[in-house]
Short mmCIF file of N, CA and C and ligand atoms in Angstrom, two decimals:
data_model
loop_
_atom_site.label_atom_id
_atom_site.label_comp_id
_atom_site.label_asym_id
_atom_site.label_seq_id
_atom_site.Cartn_x
_atom_site.Cartn_y
_atom_site.Cartn_z
N MET L 8 -1.07 23.34 -29.86
CA MET L 8 -1.27 22.72 -28.53
C MET L 8 0.00 22.22 -28.07
N PRO L 9 0.35 22.47 -26.78
CA PRO L 9 1.74 21.91 -26.11
C PRO L 9 1.51 20.29 -26.19
N ILE L 10 2.73 20.09 -26.15
CA ILE L 10 2.91 18.47 -26.22
C ILE L 10 3.15 18.33 -24.54
N PRO L 11 2.44 17.27 -23.96
CA PRO L 11 2.92 16.94 -22.61
C PRO L 11 3.99 16.13 -22.51
N LEU L 12 5.00 16.25 -21.26
CA LEU L 12 6.07 15.59 -21.23
C LEU L 12 5.62 14.31 -20.99
N PRO L 13 6.70 13.23 -21.49
CA PRO L 13 6.14 11.70 -21.10
C PRO L 13 6.29 11.58 -19.51
N PRO L 14 5.48 10.50 -18.97
CA PRO L 14 5.48 10.58 -17.75
C PRO L 14 6.74 9.73 -17.13
N ARG L 15 6.86 10.51 -15.90
CA ARG L 15 8.33 10.16 -15.14
C ARG L 15 7.93 9.50 -14.01
N THR L 16 8.99 8.63 -13.81
CA THR L 16 8.72 8.16 -12.05
C THR L 16 9.77 8.74 -11.14
N PHE L 17 9.45 9.38 -10.14
CA PHE L 17 10.43 10.09 -8.99
C PHE L 17 10.74 8.89 -7.94
N ILE L 18 11.93 8.92 -7.79
CA ILE L 18 12.24 7.77 -6.70
C ILE L 18 13.05 8.41 -5.75
N CYS L 19 12.74 8.25 -4.54
CA CYS L 19 13.81 8.85 -3.15
C CYS L 19 14.61 7.14 -3.02
N SER L 20 15.68 7.55 -3.23
CA SER L 20 16.74 6.30 -2.87
C SER L 20 16.94 6.09 -1.30
N HIS L 21 16.33 7.05 -0.43
CA HIS L 21 16.81 7.25 1.06
C HIS L 21 15.59 6.39 1.66
N CYS L 22 14.18 6.61 1.56
CA CYS L 22 13.09 6.06 2.05
C CYS L 22 12.55 5.32 1.03
N HIS L 23 12.67 5.08 -0.18
CA HIS L 23 12.09 4.53 -0.79
C HIS L 23 10.56 4.57 -1.52
N TRP L 24 10.63 6.23 -1.31
CA TRP L 24 9.36 6.76 -1.46
C TRP L 24 9.27 6.64 -3.37
N GLN L 25 8.00 6.39 -3.66
CA GLN L 25 8.05 6.30 -5.13
C GLN L 25 6.66 7.09 -5.67
N ARG L 26 6.91 7.63 -6.77
CA ARG L 26 5.96 8.20 -7.32
C ARG L 26 5.84 8.50 -8.76
N THR L 27 4.79 8.04 -9.57
CA THR L 27 4.82 8.27 -10.96
C THR L 27 3.82 9.32 -11.53
N CYS L 28 4.50 10.30 -12.05
CA CYS L 28 3.58 11.16 -12.55
C CYS L 28 3.23 11.00 -14.12
N ILE L 29 2.11 11.64 -14.50
CA ILE L 29 1.44 11.87 -15.73
C ILE L 29 1.13 12.96 -16.07
N PHE L 30 1.79 13.92 -17.05
CA PHE L 30 1.76 14.69 -17.16
C PHE L 30 0.58 15.28 -18.07
N THR L 31 -0.34 16.28 -18.01
CA THR L 31 -1.64 16.58 -18.69
C THR L 31 -1.44 17.44 -19.43
N SER L 32 -0.59 18.51 -19.11
CA SER L 32 -0.33 19.88 -19.76
C SER L 32 1.07 20.11 -19.52
N ASP L 33 1.45 21.21 -20.01
CA ASP L 33 2.86 21.56 -19.93
C ASP L 33 2.99 22.47 -18.81
N ALA L 34 2.02 22.85 -18.15
CA ALA L 34 2.12 23.63 -17.04
C ALA L 34 2.11 22.63 -15.50
N LEU L 35 3.34 22.64 -15.10
CA LEU L 35 3.50 21.74 -13.91
C LEU L 35 3.18 22.30 -12.65
N GLN L 36 2.90 21.54 -11.94
CA GLN L 36 2.42 22.37 -10.76
C GLN L 36 3.58 21.55 -9.44
N LEU L 37 4.44 22.44 -9.09
CA LEU L 37 5.41 21.58 -7.99
C LEU L 37 4.75 20.78 -7.13
N GLY L 38 5.00 19.80 -6.48
CA GLY L 38 4.51 19.02 -5.62
C GLY L 38 3.46 18.29 -6.18
N VAL L 39 2.83 18.57 -7.31
CA VAL L 39 1.65 17.75 -7.72
C VAL L 39 1.98 17.16 -8.97
N ASP L 40 2.77 17.62 -9.84
CA ASP L 40 3.17 17.19 -10.93
C ASP L 40 4.72 17.10 -11.11
N TRP L 41 5.32 17.54 -10.32
CA TRP L 41 6.72 17.71 -10.39
C TRP L 41 7.22 17.67 -8.98
N PHE L 42 8.26 16.72 -8.48
CA PHE L 42 8.43 16.75 -7.13
C PHE L 42 10.39 17.41 -7.03
N SER L 43 10.51 18.32 -6.28
CA SER L 43 11.96 18.84 -6.22
C SER L 43 12.45 18.06 -4.70
N HIS L 44 11.56 17.53 -3.98
CA HIS L 44 12.26 16.79 -2.84
C HIS L 44 11.03 15.74 -2.38
N CYS L 45 11.66 14.65 -1.69
CA CYS L 45 10.87 13.90 -1.40
C CYS L 45 9.88 14.12 -0.19
N PRO L 46 8.60 14.08 -0.18
CA PRO L 46 7.26 14.67 0.61
C PRO L 46 7.42 13.56 1.95
N SER L 47 7.83 12.52 1.89
CA SER L 47 8.25 11.51 2.87
C SER L 47 9.48 11.90 3.73
N CYS L 48 10.51 12.16 3.41
CA CYS L 48 11.73 12.12 4.47
C CYS L 48 12.42 13.70 4.04
N GLN L 49 11.99 14.39 3.11
CA GLN L 49 12.35 15.83 2.85
C GLN L 49 13.70 15.91 2.09
N ARG L 50 14.14 14.64 1.81
CA ARG L 50 15.40 14.62 0.84
C ARG L 50 15.03 15.38 -0.52
N THR L 51 16.30 16.18 -1.00
CA THR L 51 16.18 16.79 -1.95
C THR L 51 16.94 16.04 -3.67
N LYS L 52 17.32 15.00 -3.04
CA LYS L 52 18.08 14.25 -4.19
C LYS L 52 17.36 13.18 -4.55
N LEU L 53 16.23 13.65 -5.54
CA LEU L 53 15.51 12.46 -5.92
C LEU L 53 15.89 11.74 -7.28
N GLN L 54 15.90 10.49 -7.28
CA GLN L 54 16.01 10.12 -8.99
C GLN L 54 14.55 10.19 -9.75
N THR L 55 15.09 10.31 -11.11
CA THR L 55 14.04 10.24 -11.87
C THR L 55 14.25 9.85 -13.22
N ARG L 56 13.33 9.01 -13.89
CA ARG L 56 13.46 8.16 -14.69
C ARG L 56 12.07 8.08 -15.61
N PRO L 57 12.31 7.77 -16.90
CA PRO L 57 10.94 7.79 -17.57
C PRO L 57 10.15 6.20 -17.14
N ALA L 58 8.62 6.53 -16.69
CA ALA L 58 7.90 5.73 -16.03
C ALA L 58 7.82 4.35 -16.93
N SER L 59 7.73 3.32 -16.37
CA SER L 59 7.36 2.11 -17.09
C SER L 59 5.81 2.06 -17.46
N ARG L 60 5.57 0.91 -18.31
CA ARG L 60 4.19 0.88 -18.70
C ARG L 60 3.42 0.20 -17.31
N ALA L 61 3.90 -0.55 -16.45
CA ALA L 61 3.09 -0.77 -15.42
C ALA L 61 2.91 0.38 -14.43
N GLU L 62 3.76 1.37 -14.50
CA GLU L 62 3.64 2.31 -13.45
C GLU L 62 2.67 3.24 -14.07
N ILE L 63 2.75 3.43 -15.08
CA ILE L 63 1.80 4.52 -15.86
C ILE L 63 0.28 3.93 -15.44
N MET L 64 0.10 2.50 -15.95
CA MET L 64 -0.88 1.93 -15.55
C MET L 64 -1.44 2.06 -14.12
N ARG L 65 -0.56 1.83 -13.20
CA ARG L 65 -0.75 1.90 -11.79
C ARG L 65 -1.27 3.24 -11.67
N GLU L 66 -0.68 4.55 -12.06
CA GLU L 66 -0.90 5.76 -11.60
C GLU L 66 -2.14 6.17 -12.38
N ARG L 67 -2.52 5.55 -13.20
CA ARG L 67 -3.81 5.97 -13.96
C ARG L 67 -4.93 5.44 -13.18
N LEU L 68 -4.80 4.07 -12.80
CA LEU L 68 -5.81 3.47 -11.74
C LEU L 68 -5.86 4.23 -10.48
N ARG L 69 -5.11 4.58 -10.03
CA ARG L 69 -4.96 5.50 -8.86
C ARG L 69 -5.46 6.67 -9.19
N GLN L 70 -5.55 7.60 -10.15
CA GLN L 70 -6.11 8.74 -10.26
C GLN L 70 -7.53 8.61 -10.65
N PHE L 71 -7.69 7.51 -11.10
CA PHE L 71 -9.26 6.99 -11.51
C PHE L 71 -9.99 6.58 -10.18
N LEU L 72 -9.37 6.02 -9.07
CA LEU L 72 -10.22 5.84 -8.05
C LEU L 72 -10.02 6.82 -6.98
N SER L 73 -9.13 7.81 -7.02
CA SER L 73 -9.19 9.01 -5.96
C SER L 73 -10.17 10.21 -6.59
ZN1 LIG F 120 12.57 9.92 0.94
#
């Protein structure tokens, strides 16, 4: 059984777009689970860091409500 990656937060330093990704499998879908560019301003230089507990909670809630 593959071990999912730890949740990560993607941040665009240009337009302040931010998204936390919680990986449920090792099969990543680009644009859904992983971002190579900002969907808002199309910048390719995204910052990424391990998601904080609050960000993980917020993302879980977002997925639950959608
Ligand atoms: Zn952006």
